[in-house]
Tab-separated table of C-alpha atoms in Angstrom:
chain	number	residue	atom	x	y	z
A	217	MET	CA	0.000	0.000	0.000
A	218	PRO	CA	1.450	3.428	-0.865
A	219	ALA	CA	2.393	5.384	2.258
A	220	THR	CA	-0.100	8.169	1.517
A	221	GLU	CA	-2.998	5.700	1.658
A	222	SER	CA	-2.219	4.661	5.229
A	223	THR	CA	-4.773	5.847	7.770
A	224	PHE	CA	-2.083	5.973	10.416
A	225	TRP	CA	1.242	7.742	10.701
A	226	ASN	CA	2.587	4.688	12.489
A	227	PRO	CA	0.276	1.719	11.869
A	228	LYS	CA	2.383	-0.665	13.940
A	229	THR	CA	2.123	1.028	17.318
A	230	GLU	CA	-1.040	3.093	16.841
A	231	THR	CA	-3.049	-0.109	16.498
A	232	LEU	CA	-1.167	-2.335	18.954
A	233	PRO	CA	-3.447	-4.513	21.063
A	234	LYS	CA	-3.774	-2.910	24.474
A	235	GLU	CA	-1.752	-5.570	26.304
A	236	HIS	CA	1.130	-5.103	23.855
A	237	LEU	CA	0.909	-1.344	24.225
A	238	ARG	CA	1.144	-1.739	28.006
A	239	ALA	CA	4.146	-4.051	27.585
A	240	LEU	CA	5.857	-1.489	25.357
A	241	GLN	CA	5.169	1.274	27.871
A	242	ALA	CA	6.653	-0.860	30.661
A	243	ILE	CA	9.857	-1.460	28.691
A	244	LYS	CA	10.199	2.223	27.811
A	245	LEU	CA	9.471	3.254	31.394
A	246	GLN	CA	12.235	1.014	32.753
A	247	LYS	CA	14.748	2.500	30.329
A	248	LEU	CA	13.570	6.057	30.971
A	249	VAL	CA	13.867	5.753	34.755
A	250	GLU	CA	17.287	4.165	34.398
A	251	ARG	CA	18.471	7.042	32.185
A	252	ALA	CA	16.927	9.730	34.369
A	253	TYR	CA	18.472	8.276	37.521
A	254	HIS	CA	21.942	8.241	36.033
A	255	THR	CA	21.909	11.490	34.042
A	256	SER	CA	19.618	13.907	35.904
A	257	PRO	CA	20.730	14.828	39.442
A	258	PHE	CA	17.229	16.227	40.046
A	259	HIS	CA	15.691	12.820	39.428
A	260	ARG	CA	18.339	10.921	41.353
A	261	ARG	CA	17.660	13.046	44.448
A	262	LEU	CA	13.912	12.658	43.971
A	263	TYR	CA	14.148	8.874	43.734
A	264	ASP	CA	16.740	8.475	46.475
A	265	LYS	CA	14.504	10.472	48.791
A	266	ALA	CA	11.571	8.208	47.933
A	267	GLY	CA	13.720	5.086	48.347
A	268	VAL	CA	13.110	3.909	44.805
A	269	ARG	CA	15.745	2.749	42.374
A	270	PRO	CA	15.550	1.972	38.647
A	271	GLU	CA	15.646	-1.776	39.251
A	272	HIS	CA	12.411	-1.497	41.246
A	273	ILE	CA	10.524	-0.638	38.054
A	274	LYS	CA	9.637	-4.013	36.614
A	275	THR	CA	6.024	-3.626	35.524
A	276	LEU	CA	3.830	-0.777	34.403
A	277	ASP	CA	2.094	-0.777	37.783
A	278	ASP	CA	5.445	0.014	39.387
A	279	ILE	CA	5.071	3.541	38.037
A	280	ARG	CA	3.113	4.217	41.202
A	281	ARG	CA	6.269	3.674	43.225
A	282	LEU	CA	7.771	6.750	41.591
A	283	PRO	CA	7.257	10.133	43.243
A	284	PHE	CA	5.451	12.894	41.376
A	285	MET	CA	7.305	15.680	39.650
A	286	THR	CA	5.744	19.141	39.975
A	287	ARG	CA	6.148	22.407	38.168
A	288	GLU	CA	6.906	24.086	41.483
A	289	ASP	CA	9.825	21.699	42.121
A	290	TRP	CA	11.087	22.256	38.588
A	291	MET	CA	10.945	26.032	38.912
A	292	ALA	CA	12.593	25.937	42.341
A	293	ASN	CA	15.369	23.814	40.829
A	294	GLN	CA	15.875	26.362	38.041
A	295	ALA	CA	15.960	29.226	40.540
A	296	GLU	CA	18.480	27.392	42.686
A	297	LYS	CA	20.745	26.484	39.761
A	298	PRO	CA	20.124	28.999	36.961
A	299	LEU	CA	19.305	28.862	34.142
A	300	PHE	CA	18.104	25.307	33.688
A	301	GLY	CA	18.632	23.573	37.011
A	302	ASP	CA	20.143	20.108	37.241
A	303	LEU	CA	17.038	18.440	35.862
A	304	VAL	CA	18.578	18.574	32.400
A	305	THR	CA	20.626	15.573	31.358
A	306	ARG	CA	23.092	17.283	29.057
A	307	PRO	CA	25.073	20.529	28.829
A	308	GLN	CA	23.471	23.572	27.218
A	309	SER	CA	25.977	23.298	24.365
A	310	ASP	CA	24.292	20.072	23.210
A	311	ALA	CA	20.970	21.849	22.656
A	312	ILE	CA	19.681	23.281	19.400
A	313	ARG	CA	16.432	24.831	20.689
A	314	TYR	CA	15.439	27.022	23.620
A	315	HIS	CA	11.852	27.789	24.523
A	316	LEU	CA	10.064	29.082	27.558
A	317	THR	CA	6.672	29.419	29.115
A	318	SER	CA	5.413	31.790	31.780
A	319	GLY	CA	6.170	30.809	35.331
A	320	THR	CA	3.770	30.095	38.126
A	321	SER	CA	5.077	33.001	40.164
A	322	GLY	CA	6.944	36.180	39.447
A	323	ARG	CA	9.103	36.929	36.441
A	324	GLN	CA	10.969	33.640	36.265
A	325	PRO	CA	9.876	31.651	33.203
A	326	LEU	CA	10.055	27.885	32.855
A	327	ARG	CA	12.936	27.244	30.469
A	328	VAL	CA	13.387	24.206	28.270
A	329	LEU	CA	16.161	22.946	26.000
A	330	ASP	CA	16.010	20.386	23.223
A	331	SER	CA	18.640	18.409	21.390
A	332	ARG	CA	18.559	17.759	17.675
A	333	LYS	CA	16.963	14.380	18.358
A	334	ASP	CA	14.396	15.859	20.769
A	335	TRP	CA	13.387	18.443	18.212
A	336	SER	CA	12.894	15.812	15.553
A	337	TRP	CA	10.799	13.739	17.972
A	338	ILE	CA	8.714	16.807	18.823
A	339	ALA	CA	7.838	17.201	15.139
A	340	ASP	CA	7.117	13.491	14.906
A	341	MET	CA	4.453	13.645	17.608
A	342	TRP	CA	2.691	16.336	15.602
A	343	CYS	CA	2.901	13.999	12.602
A	344	TYR	CA	0.801	11.450	14.491
A	345	GLY	CA	-1.843	14.132	14.940
A	346	PHE	CA	-1.721	15.782	11.528
A	347	TRP	CA	-1.720	12.496	9.642
A	348	GLY	CA	-4.458	11.173	11.892
A	349	PHE	CA	-6.651	14.160	11.053
A	350	GLY	CA	-6.193	13.594	7.349
A	351	ILE	CA	-3.329	15.931	6.448
A	352	ARG	CA	-1.219	14.603	3.557
A	353	PRO	CA	1.938	15.674	1.677
A	354	THR	CA	-0.204	17.297	-1.028
A	355	ASP	CA	-1.656	19.799	1.458
A	356	THR	CA	-0.698	23.447	1.731
A	357	VAL	CA	-0.553	24.275	5.430
A	358	PHE	CA	-0.701	27.790	6.854
A	359	PHE	CA	0.514	28.615	10.348
A	360	ALA	CA	-1.084	31.670	11.944
A	361	PHE	CA	1.570	31.750	14.628
A	362	SER	CA	4.111	34.300	15.850
A	363	TYR	CA	7.206	32.007	15.835
A	364	GLY	CA	8.633	33.423	19.056
A	365	SER	CA	9.975	31.901	22.240
A	366	PHE	CA	6.599	30.288	22.970
A	367	ILE	CA	6.753	26.729	21.620
A	368	GLY	CA	3.189	26.782	20.231
A	369	PHE	CA	3.048	25.466	16.664
A	370	TRP	CA	6.829	25.296	16.139
A	371	GLY	CA	6.819	21.498	16.203
A	372	ALA	CA	3.801	21.378	13.906
A	373	HIS	CA	5.640	23.503	11.359
A	374	TYR	CA	8.529	21.029	11.284
A	375	CYS	CA	6.039	18.150	11.194
A	376	CYS	CA	4.564	19.531	7.978
A	377	GLU	CA	8.003	19.927	6.425
A	378	LYS	CA	8.788	16.346	7.444
A	379	MET	CA	5.547	15.082	5.907
A	380	GLY	CA	6.264	16.950	2.707
A	381	CYS	CA	3.504	19.561	2.853
A	382	LEU	CA	3.919	23.035	1.429
A	383	THR	CA	4.380	24.890	4.709
A	384	LEU	CA	3.585	28.586	5.024
A	385	ALA	CA	4.854	30.603	7.996
A	386	SER	CA	3.176	33.907	8.788
A	387	GLY	CA	5.030	35.230	11.795
A	388	ASN	CA	5.156	38.868	10.826
A	389	MET	CA	1.816	39.221	9.020
A	390	THR	CA	-1.279	41.167	10.001
A	391	THR	CA	-4.558	39.302	10.187
A	392	GLU	CA	-5.638	40.843	6.868
A	393	GLN	CA	-2.419	39.739	5.179
A	394	ARG	CA	-2.896	36.230	6.547
A	395	VAL	CA	-6.439	35.966	5.217
A	396	LYS	CA	-5.294	37.240	1.844
A	397	GLN	CA	-2.468	34.722	1.601
A	398	ILE	CA	-4.687	31.823	2.690
A	399	VAL	CA	-7.017	32.568	-0.227
A	400	GLU	CA	-4.308	33.495	-2.733
A	401	MET	CA	-2.211	30.362	-2.078
A	402	GLY	CA	-5.158	27.979	-2.012
A	403	VAL	CA	-4.279	26.929	1.520
A	404	THR	CA	-5.972	23.645	2.474
A	405	VAL	CA	-5.049	23.471	6.162
A	406	VAL	CA	-4.978	26.337	8.666
A	407	CYS	CA	-3.382	26.062	12.113
A	408	ALA	CA	-4.219	28.560	14.856
A	409	THR	CA	-5.618	28.882	18.343
A	410	PRO	CA	-9.429	28.535	18.296
A	411	THR	CA	-9.711	32.201	19.217
A	412	TYR	CA	-7.533	33.319	16.368
A	413	ALA	CA	-9.216	31.004	13.853
A	414	LEU	CA	-12.467	32.811	14.668
A	415	ARG	CA	-10.800	36.198	14.465
A	416	MET	CA	-9.397	35.471	11.016
A	417	GLY	CA	-12.868	34.372	9.963
A	418	GLN	CA	-14.382	37.627	11.198
A	419	THR	CA	-11.663	39.650	9.508
A	420	ALA	CA	-12.323	37.833	6.234
A	421	GLU	CA	-15.990	38.783	6.481
A	422	LYS	CA	-15.032	42.435	6.985
A	423	MET	CA	-12.767	42.196	3.932
A	424	GLY	CA	-15.681	40.898	1.876
A	425	ILE	CA	-14.152	37.432	1.595
A	426	ASP	CA	-16.330	34.348	1.961
A	427	LEU	CA	-13.803	31.752	3.087
A	428	LYS	CA	-16.173	28.899	2.271
A	429	LYS	CA	-16.496	30.006	-1.356
A	430	ASP	CA	-13.265	31.882	-2.006
A	431	GLY	CA	-10.919	29.595	-0.014
A	432	LYS	CA	-9.933	25.949	-0.232
A	433	VAL	CA	-9.469	25.203	3.453
A	434	ARG	CA	-10.605	21.660	4.278
A	435	ARG	CA	-9.095	21.360	7.754
A	436	VAL	CA	-8.563	23.790	10.633
A	437	ILE	CA	-6.244	22.420	13.305
A	438	VAL	CA	-6.435	24.227	16.602
A	439	SER	CA	-4.342	24.107	19.754
A	440	GLY	CA	-3.453	26.158	22.807
A	441	GLU	CA	-6.908	26.623	24.310
A	442	PRO	CA	-9.504	24.207	25.739
A	443	ALA	CA	-12.093	25.782	23.421
A	444	GLY	CA	-10.788	23.573	20.609
A	445	SER	CA	-12.776	20.670	21.975
A	446	ILE	CA	-15.960	22.625	22.694
A	447	PRO	CA	-18.560	21.621	20.061
A	448	ALA	CA	-20.097	25.114	19.868
A	449	VAL	CA	-16.739	26.741	19.154
A	450	LYS	CA	-15.856	24.071	16.620
A	451	LYS	CA	-19.118	24.607	14.809
A	452	MET	CA	-18.472	28.369	14.637
A	453	ILE	CA	-15.029	27.716	13.137
A	454	GLU	CA	-16.351	25.164	10.661
A	455	ASP	CA	-19.201	27.478	9.617
A	456	MET	CA	-16.718	30.265	8.947
A	457	TRP	CA	-14.044	28.231	7.167
A	458	GLY	CA	-15.999	25.460	5.511
A	459	GLY	CA	-13.491	22.856	6.689
A	460	LYS	CA	-13.475	20.343	9.503
A	461	CYS	CA	-11.990	21.573	12.786
A	462	GLY	CA	-9.802	19.248	14.868
A	463	ASP	CA	-8.276	19.766	18.293
A	464	THR	CA	-4.797	18.990	19.590
A	465	ALA	CA	-3.220	19.684	22.966
A	466	GLY	CA	0.317	19.813	24.234
A	467	MET	CA	2.474	21.690	26.675
A	468	THR	CA	5.885	23.363	26.766
A	469	GLU	CA	7.018	20.936	29.454
A	470	ILE	CA	6.570	18.099	26.931
A	471	GLY	CA	7.545	20.209	23.933
A	472	THR	CA	4.844	18.801	21.732
A	473	ILE	CA	1.335	17.363	21.651
A	474	MET	CA	0.323	14.251	23.525
A	475	ILE	CA	-3.275	14.054	22.253
A	476	PHE	CA	-4.988	14.670	18.922
A	477	GLU	CA	-8.362	14.231	17.332
A	478	CYS	CA	-8.498	11.642	14.583
A	479	ASP	CA	-10.552	11.985	11.437
A	480	HIS	CA	-13.434	10.057	13.022
A	481	GLN	CA	-13.800	12.665	15.791
A	482	PRO	CA	-15.318	10.453	18.472
A	483	GLY	CA	-15.812	13.352	20.904
A	484	GLY	CA	-12.278	13.771	22.095
A	485	PRO	CA	-8.615	13.368	21.222
A	486	HIS	CA	-6.649	10.091	21.303
A	487	ILE	CA	-3.610	9.781	23.551
A	488	ILE	CA	-0.336	8.911	21.776
A	489	GLU	CA	0.233	5.994	24.101
A	490	ASP	CA	3.374	4.571	22.559
A	491	HIS	CA	5.155	7.804	23.523
A	492	PHE	CA	3.359	8.857	26.693
A	493	ILE	CA	1.865	7.306	29.787
A	494	GLU	CA	-1.128	9.404	30.735
A	495	GLU	CA	-2.418	8.622	34.229
A	496	VAL	CA	-5.650	10.204	35.445
A	497	LEU	CA	-5.583	10.640	39.190
A	498	ASP	CA	-7.677	12.084	41.962
A	499	PRO	CA	-5.899	15.432	42.520
A	500	ASP	CA	-6.211	15.149	46.299
A	501	SER	CA	-5.452	11.502	47.011
A	502	GLY	CA	-3.220	10.814	44.003
A	503	ASN	CA	-5.098	7.559	43.387
A	504	PRO	CA	-6.186	6.544	39.877
A	505	VAL	CA	-9.771	7.272	38.878
A	506	ALA	CA	-11.844	4.926	36.727
A	507	TYR	CA	-12.669	5.442	33.060
A	508	GLY	CA	-15.363	8.098	32.731
A	509	GLN	CA	-14.393	9.982	35.883
A	510	ARG	CA	-12.712	13.356	35.982
A	511	GLY	CA	-9.217	13.596	37.339
A	512	GLU	CA	-5.835	15.275	36.948
A	513	ARG	CA	-3.563	14.357	34.032
A	514	VAL	CA	-0.200	13.059	35.169
A	515	VAL	CA	2.138	12.553	32.244
A	516	THR	CA	5.270	10.542	31.624
A	517	SER	CA	6.996	11.293	28.333
A	518	PHE	CA	9.397	8.935	26.598
A	519	GLY	CA	10.659	11.323	23.953
A	520	ARG	CA	12.529	14.318	25.296
A	521	GLY	CA	16.047	13.301	26.178
A	522	PHE	CA	17.176	16.652	27.569
A	523	ILE	CA	14.421	16.828	30.157
A	524	PRO	CA	13.077	13.585	31.617
A	525	LEU	CA	9.439	14.106	32.463
A	526	ILE	CA	8.203	11.329	34.706
A	527	ARG	CA	4.883	11.422	36.563
A	528	TYR	CA	4.576	15.158	35.981
A	529	ARG	CA	1.475	16.687	37.523
A	530	THR	CA	-0.064	18.829	34.822
A	531	LYS	CA	-3.063	20.150	36.802
A	532	ASP	CA	-5.167	19.660	33.674
A	533	LEU	CA	-8.587	18.160	34.315
A	534	VAL	CA	-9.551	15.339	31.965
A	535	CYS	CA	-11.938	12.406	31.628
A	536	LYS	CA	-10.442	9.304	30.022
A	537	VAL	CA	-12.641	6.857	28.109
A	538	PRO	CA	-11.605	3.645	26.342
A	539	HIS	CA	-10.281	3.708	22.790
A	540	THR	CA	-13.227	1.538	21.761
A	541	ARG	CA	-15.323	4.708	21.814
A	542	CYS	CA	-13.774	5.379	18.402
A	543	THR	CA	-13.945	3.175	15.325
A	544	CYS	CA	-10.741	4.448	13.703
A	545	GLY	CA	-8.673	1.465	14.870
A	546	ARG	CA	-6.294	3.337	17.154
A	547	THR	CA	-5.802	1.735	20.541
A	548	GLY	CA	-4.805	4.933	22.318
A	549	ASP	CA	-7.501	5.924	24.810
A	550	ILE	CA	-9.497	9.131	24.464
A	551	TYR	CA	-9.886	12.243	26.583
A	552	GLU	CA	-13.587	12.879	26.257
A	553	GLY	CA	-14.110	16.571	25.555
A	554	GLY	CA	-10.348	17.262	25.483
A	555	ILE	CA	-8.795	19.254	28.316
A	556	LEU	CA	-11.772	20.119	30.510
A	557	GLY	CA	-10.222	22.693	32.826
A	558	ARG	CA	-7.634	23.172	35.511
A	559	VAL	CA	-7.086	21.911	39.005
A	560	ASP	CA	-5.292	25.165	39.822
A	561	ASP	CA	-5.994	28.812	38.968
A	562	MET	CA	-3.985	29.077	35.750
A	563	LYS	CA	-5.713	30.889	32.872
A	564	LEU	CA	-5.008	30.539	29.178
A	565	ILE	CA	-5.043	33.841	27.321
A	566	ARG	CA	-4.500	33.662	23.573
A	567	GLY	CA	-2.470	30.484	24.087
A	568	THR	CA	-0.310	31.855	26.912
A	569	ASN	CA	-0.397	30.547	30.486
A	570	VAL	CA	-1.197	33.209	33.058
A	571	TYR	CA	-0.991	32.500	36.763
A	572	PRO	CA	-2.652	35.163	38.940
A	573	ARG	CA	0.144	34.930	41.486
A	574	ALA	CA	2.731	35.635	38.787
A	575	VAL	CA	0.806	38.756	37.798
A	576	GLU	CA	0.623	39.778	41.439
A	577	ALA	CA	4.359	39.337	41.875
A	578	VAL	CA	5.008	41.779	39.024
A	579	VAL	CA	2.365	44.293	40.125
A	580	ARG	CA	3.594	44.274	43.731
A	581	GLU	CA	7.050	45.325	42.647
A	582	HIS	CA	5.588	48.804	42.321
A	583	ALA	CA	5.199	50.509	45.666
A	584	GLU	CA	2.686	53.019	44.260
A	585	VAL	CA	0.047	50.291	43.854
A	586	GLU	CA	-2.605	50.154	46.573
A	587	GLU	CA	-4.841	47.451	45.125
A	588	PHE	CA	-5.325	45.681	41.838
A	589	GLN	CA	-7.674	43.385	39.972
A	590	ILE	CA	-7.254	41.111	36.950
A	591	VAL	CA	-10.206	41.033	34.560
A	592	ILE	CA	-10.435	38.591	31.642
A	593	THR	CA	-13.015	39.243	28.952
A	594	ARG	CA	-13.858	38.053	25.468
A	595	VAL	CA	-14.281	40.727	22.824
A	596	ASP	CA	-16.469	40.220	19.719
A	597	SER	CA	-17.020	36.600	20.842
A	598	VAL	CA	-13.493	35.651	19.816
A	599	GLN	CA	-10.688	37.774	21.253
A	600	ASP	CA	-9.607	37.139	24.828
A	601	GLU	CA	-8.358	40.238	26.626
A	602	ILE	CA	-6.641	40.522	29.977
A	603	THR	CA	-6.777	43.779	31.869
A	604	VAL	CA	-5.035	44.701	35.088
A	605	LYS	CA	-6.886	47.442	36.928
A	606	VAL	CA	-4.675	49.347	39.307
A	607	GLU	CA	-5.664	51.571	42.191
A	608	LEU	CA	-2.877	53.892	43.297
A	609	LYS	CA	-1.958	54.857	46.807
A	610	PRO	CA	-3.274	58.320	47.768
A	611	ASP	CA	0.261	59.718	47.904
A	612	ALA	CA	1.352	58.188	44.589
A	613	GLY	CA	1.393	61.556	42.877
A	614	ASP	CA	1.423	61.796	39.077
A	615	CYS	CA	3.271	58.544	38.407
A	616	TRP	CA	0.471	56.974	36.340
A	617	PRO	CA	1.659	57.382	32.734
A	618	ARG	CA	5.091	56.028	33.604
A	619	LEU	CA	3.689	53.248	35.802
A	620	GLN	CA	1.139	52.220	33.191
A	621	ALA	CA	3.817	51.820	30.532
A	622	LYS	CA	6.224	50.046	32.892
A	623	LEU	CA	3.610	47.601	34.162
A	624	GLY	CA	2.456	46.806	30.640
A	625	LYS	CA	6.032	46.075	29.610
A	626	ASP	CA	6.909	44.058	32.743
A	627	LEU	CA	3.775	41.933	32.479
A	628	ALA	CA	4.382	41.251	28.794
A	629	ASP	CA	8.029	40.396	29.476
A	630	ALA	CA	6.956	37.868	32.110
A	631	HIS	CA	4.391	36.301	29.762
A	632	GLU	CA	6.128	35.666	26.439
A	633	GLY	CA	5.090	39.049	25.076
A	634	LEU	CA	1.383	38.675	25.849
A	635	ARG	CA	-0.277	42.111	25.705
A	636	PHE	CA	-1.875	43.201	28.985
A	637	ASN	CA	-4.205	46.179	29.174
A	638	VAL	CA	-3.338	48.289	32.200
A	639	GLU	CA	-6.048	50.645	33.467
A	640	GLN	CA	-6.250	52.998	36.395
A	641	ALA	CA	-9.111	52.425	38.848
A	642	LYS	CA	-10.595	55.220	40.935
A	643	THR	CA	-9.719	55.432	44.605
A	644	GLY	CA	-11.783	52.900	46.555
A	645	GLU	CA	-13.190	51.302	43.394
A	646	LEU	CA	-11.575	47.889	43.759
A	647	PRO	CA	-12.701	45.357	46.381
A	648	ARG	CA	-10.581	44.801	49.502
A	649	PHE	CA	-10.128	41.416	51.106
A	650	GLU	CA	-9.605	40.308	54.653
A	651	LEU	CA	-9.134	36.597	54.082
A	652	LYS	CA	-8.559	34.806	50.782
A	653	ALA	CA	-8.307	37.482	48.131
A	654	LYS	CA	-10.180	36.995	44.868
A	655	ARG	CA	-8.484	39.438	42.547
A	656	LEU	CA	-9.294	37.627	39.348
A	657	GLN	CA	-12.533	37.948	37.426
A	658	ASP	CA	-12.911	35.696	34.412
A	659	LEU	CA	-15.901	37.120	32.567
A	660	ARG	CA	-15.567	34.925	29.482
A	661	PRO	CA	-18.642	32.862	28.618
A	662	GLN	CA	-18.544	29.348	30.056
A	663	TYR	CA	-19.561	26.683	27.564
B	40	MET	CA	23.193	-5.007	14.353
B	41	THR	CA	22.827	-8.214	16.316
B	42	THR	CA	19.270	-7.571	17.551
B	43	LYS	CA	16.852	-10.229	16.332
B	44	THR	CA	13.584	-8.907	17.769
B	45	ASP	CA	11.846	-5.623	18.372
B	46	LEU	CA	11.116	-4.292	21.871
B	47	LEU	CA	8.025	-6.492	22.042
B	48	GLY	CA	9.981	-9.621	21.183
B	49	ARG	CA	8.641	-9.874	17.653
B	50	PRO	CA	11.014	-11.038	14.915
B	51	LEU	CA	12.505	-8.233	12.889
B	52	SER	CA	11.439	-7.902	9.269
B	53	LYS	CA	13.862	-7.236	6.411
B	54	ASP	CA	12.756	-3.599	6.428
B	55	ASP	CA	13.285	-3.340	10.193
B	56	LEU	CA	16.813	-4.685	9.796
B	57	GLU	CA	17.556	-2.210	7.051
B	58	LEU	CA	16.322	0.720	9.124
B	59	LEU	CA	18.353	-0.426	12.130
B	60	ASP	CA	21.430	-0.853	9.997
B	61	LEU	CA	21.093	2.628	8.527
B	62	TYR	CA	20.562	4.113	11.968
B	63	ALA	CA	23.627	2.314	13.374
B	64	ARG	CA	25.809	3.454	10.485
B	65	LEU	CA	24.645	7.054	10.730
B	66	LYS	CA	25.112	7.021	14.500
B	67	ALA	CA	28.671	5.832	14.063
B	68	LEU	CA	29.363	8.598	11.550
B	69	SER	CA	27.690	11.187	13.795
B	70	ALA	CA	29.955	10.227	16.694
B	71	ARG	CA	33.117	10.815	14.716
B	72	HIS	CA	35.120	14.004	15.182
B	73	ASP	CA	37.329	13.783	12.130
B	74	LEU	CA	34.775	14.494	9.427
B	75	PRO	CA	34.240	17.908	7.840
B	76	PRO	CA	31.382	19.970	9.277
B	77	VAL	CA	29.264	19.372	6.200
B	78	ALA	CA	29.419	15.612	6.759
B	79	THR	CA	28.975	15.641	10.523
B	80	ALA	CA	26.030	18.040	10.581
B	81	ASN	CA	24.143	16.315	7.794
B	82	CYS	CA	24.816	12.845	9.192
B	83	LYS	CA	23.408	13.992	12.524
B	84	GLN	CA	20.297	15.358	10.835
B	85	ALA	CA	19.803	12.091	8.982
B	86	MET	CA	20.604	10.038	12.076
B	87	VAL	CA	17.877	11.671	14.211
B	88	MET	CA	15.341	11.069	11.445
B	89	LEU	CA	16.295	7.375	11.407
B	90	TRP	CA	16.156	7.381	15.199
B	91	ASN	CA	12.523	8.489	14.892
B	92	ALA	CA	11.649	5.718	12.496
B	93	CYS	CA	13.345	3.039	14.622
B	94	ASN	CA	12.019	4.430	17.883
B	95	ASP	CA	8.440	4.806	16.621
B	96	LEU	CA	8.491	1.270	15.253
B	97	ALA	CA	9.552	-0.021	18.679
B	98	LEU	CA	12.886	-1.242	17.361
B	99	ILE	CA	14.983	0.776	19.828
B	100	SER	CA	14.581	2.719	23.056
B	101	GLU	CA	17.719	4.754	23.577
B	102	GLU	CA	19.202	8.215	23.466
B	103	PRO	CA	21.652	8.383	20.539
B	104	GLY	CA	23.925	10.637	22.574
B	105	CYS	CA	25.754	12.005	19.547
B	106	ASP	CA	22.999	14.285	18.233
């Protein structure tokens, strides 16, 4: 059979009987723990403290003997041993890529490095997803993506080059220019956040372009926001573009995607189980939850050599259902409805992670600030906006124009360039708190 | 390569053996320090692509170390 007629990027492991898939995961886990123990001082300390050694990992169930890895521990390790901590297994000089994501507190971002092999693997995981959603070498793929330090669609771009697609980057373009090029080049696949896919659709309307008639887009692949798995949002995107909309999800800590929707779209994305172990646990007890119950994603990744990620608590809320829910033939289980929410208070704004306590850390660097509030809204049904309202101390004087500009810059710098609106509140306008402060208002519609 | 089975203990096919052989040869070239930059860099690029094929097909589970 010619390669392009295959339904699967990797027929051998995507359709492995479940017991074989589990056996493969067990073998990879043993090797991963062995490598991590001997090459990552962070992991060696973690495992020594827990009294577990690589030779204790004999079966897949033994994964539960391993301690969790948390973002907080990772960030503390980076702060203690800048820039990358001793979690990394190789010297910085061995890396070819550097990316970062906003931190959970303050200005310190989470920094990641990738080797040449890691970067190729990152693209390969996207290949599972793109091929699975029907993308082929004959497609022309457009990336509405800024190509900055945020990892975003970087791996997907290289995936398309690897697959042999005509791959269009649009880092420096305006929305109007993007719409124009999509039509002009006969683009068949568009990649964007769900929010931005809608925005491009609205812009096209304003330009007098009917994307369904004037364009050739047959697939819209979204990522970066939970909205990609919300049926109402998908329908809006499909109505605008005339092509099928499919969701993917990944994270900077992994470097790539771990789930993708296949062409059958059974109501959620498949897990790439030959490359990841995705546990779903009760966030409080840490015990596994049954199929069909909500819990926290805890991920183990087999692919990134620079940064071993083993039992990493993602704080994403998911609901796993068996692969038999889908008729495509893949044996990777499904996250029904995609990423359903968060266990913690992190917010996703235009694809960027925002932690309220990180915003507070930046705002509180300015002694003139008396009180503040973070307000998240959705403009024109598509554009997420984040505004920090600031109330000044009575004796702050006429510092506002300078403070407004400085805060806007500092907040953007701490969040991969994300634009924050900074507004002055009147004296006494913002609520005060005696106990647990609630300074964040998320006014976006809940689906 | 002396491996006779994949990670799951299945016999290797002729294609599997060819992929493993290519990967091993490229890895050996990538680890050398006496080749001109044009050879080393391009061998490494090719080697990591072969690593992907062999790794995805459950033929290997290793870090090449010379990427």
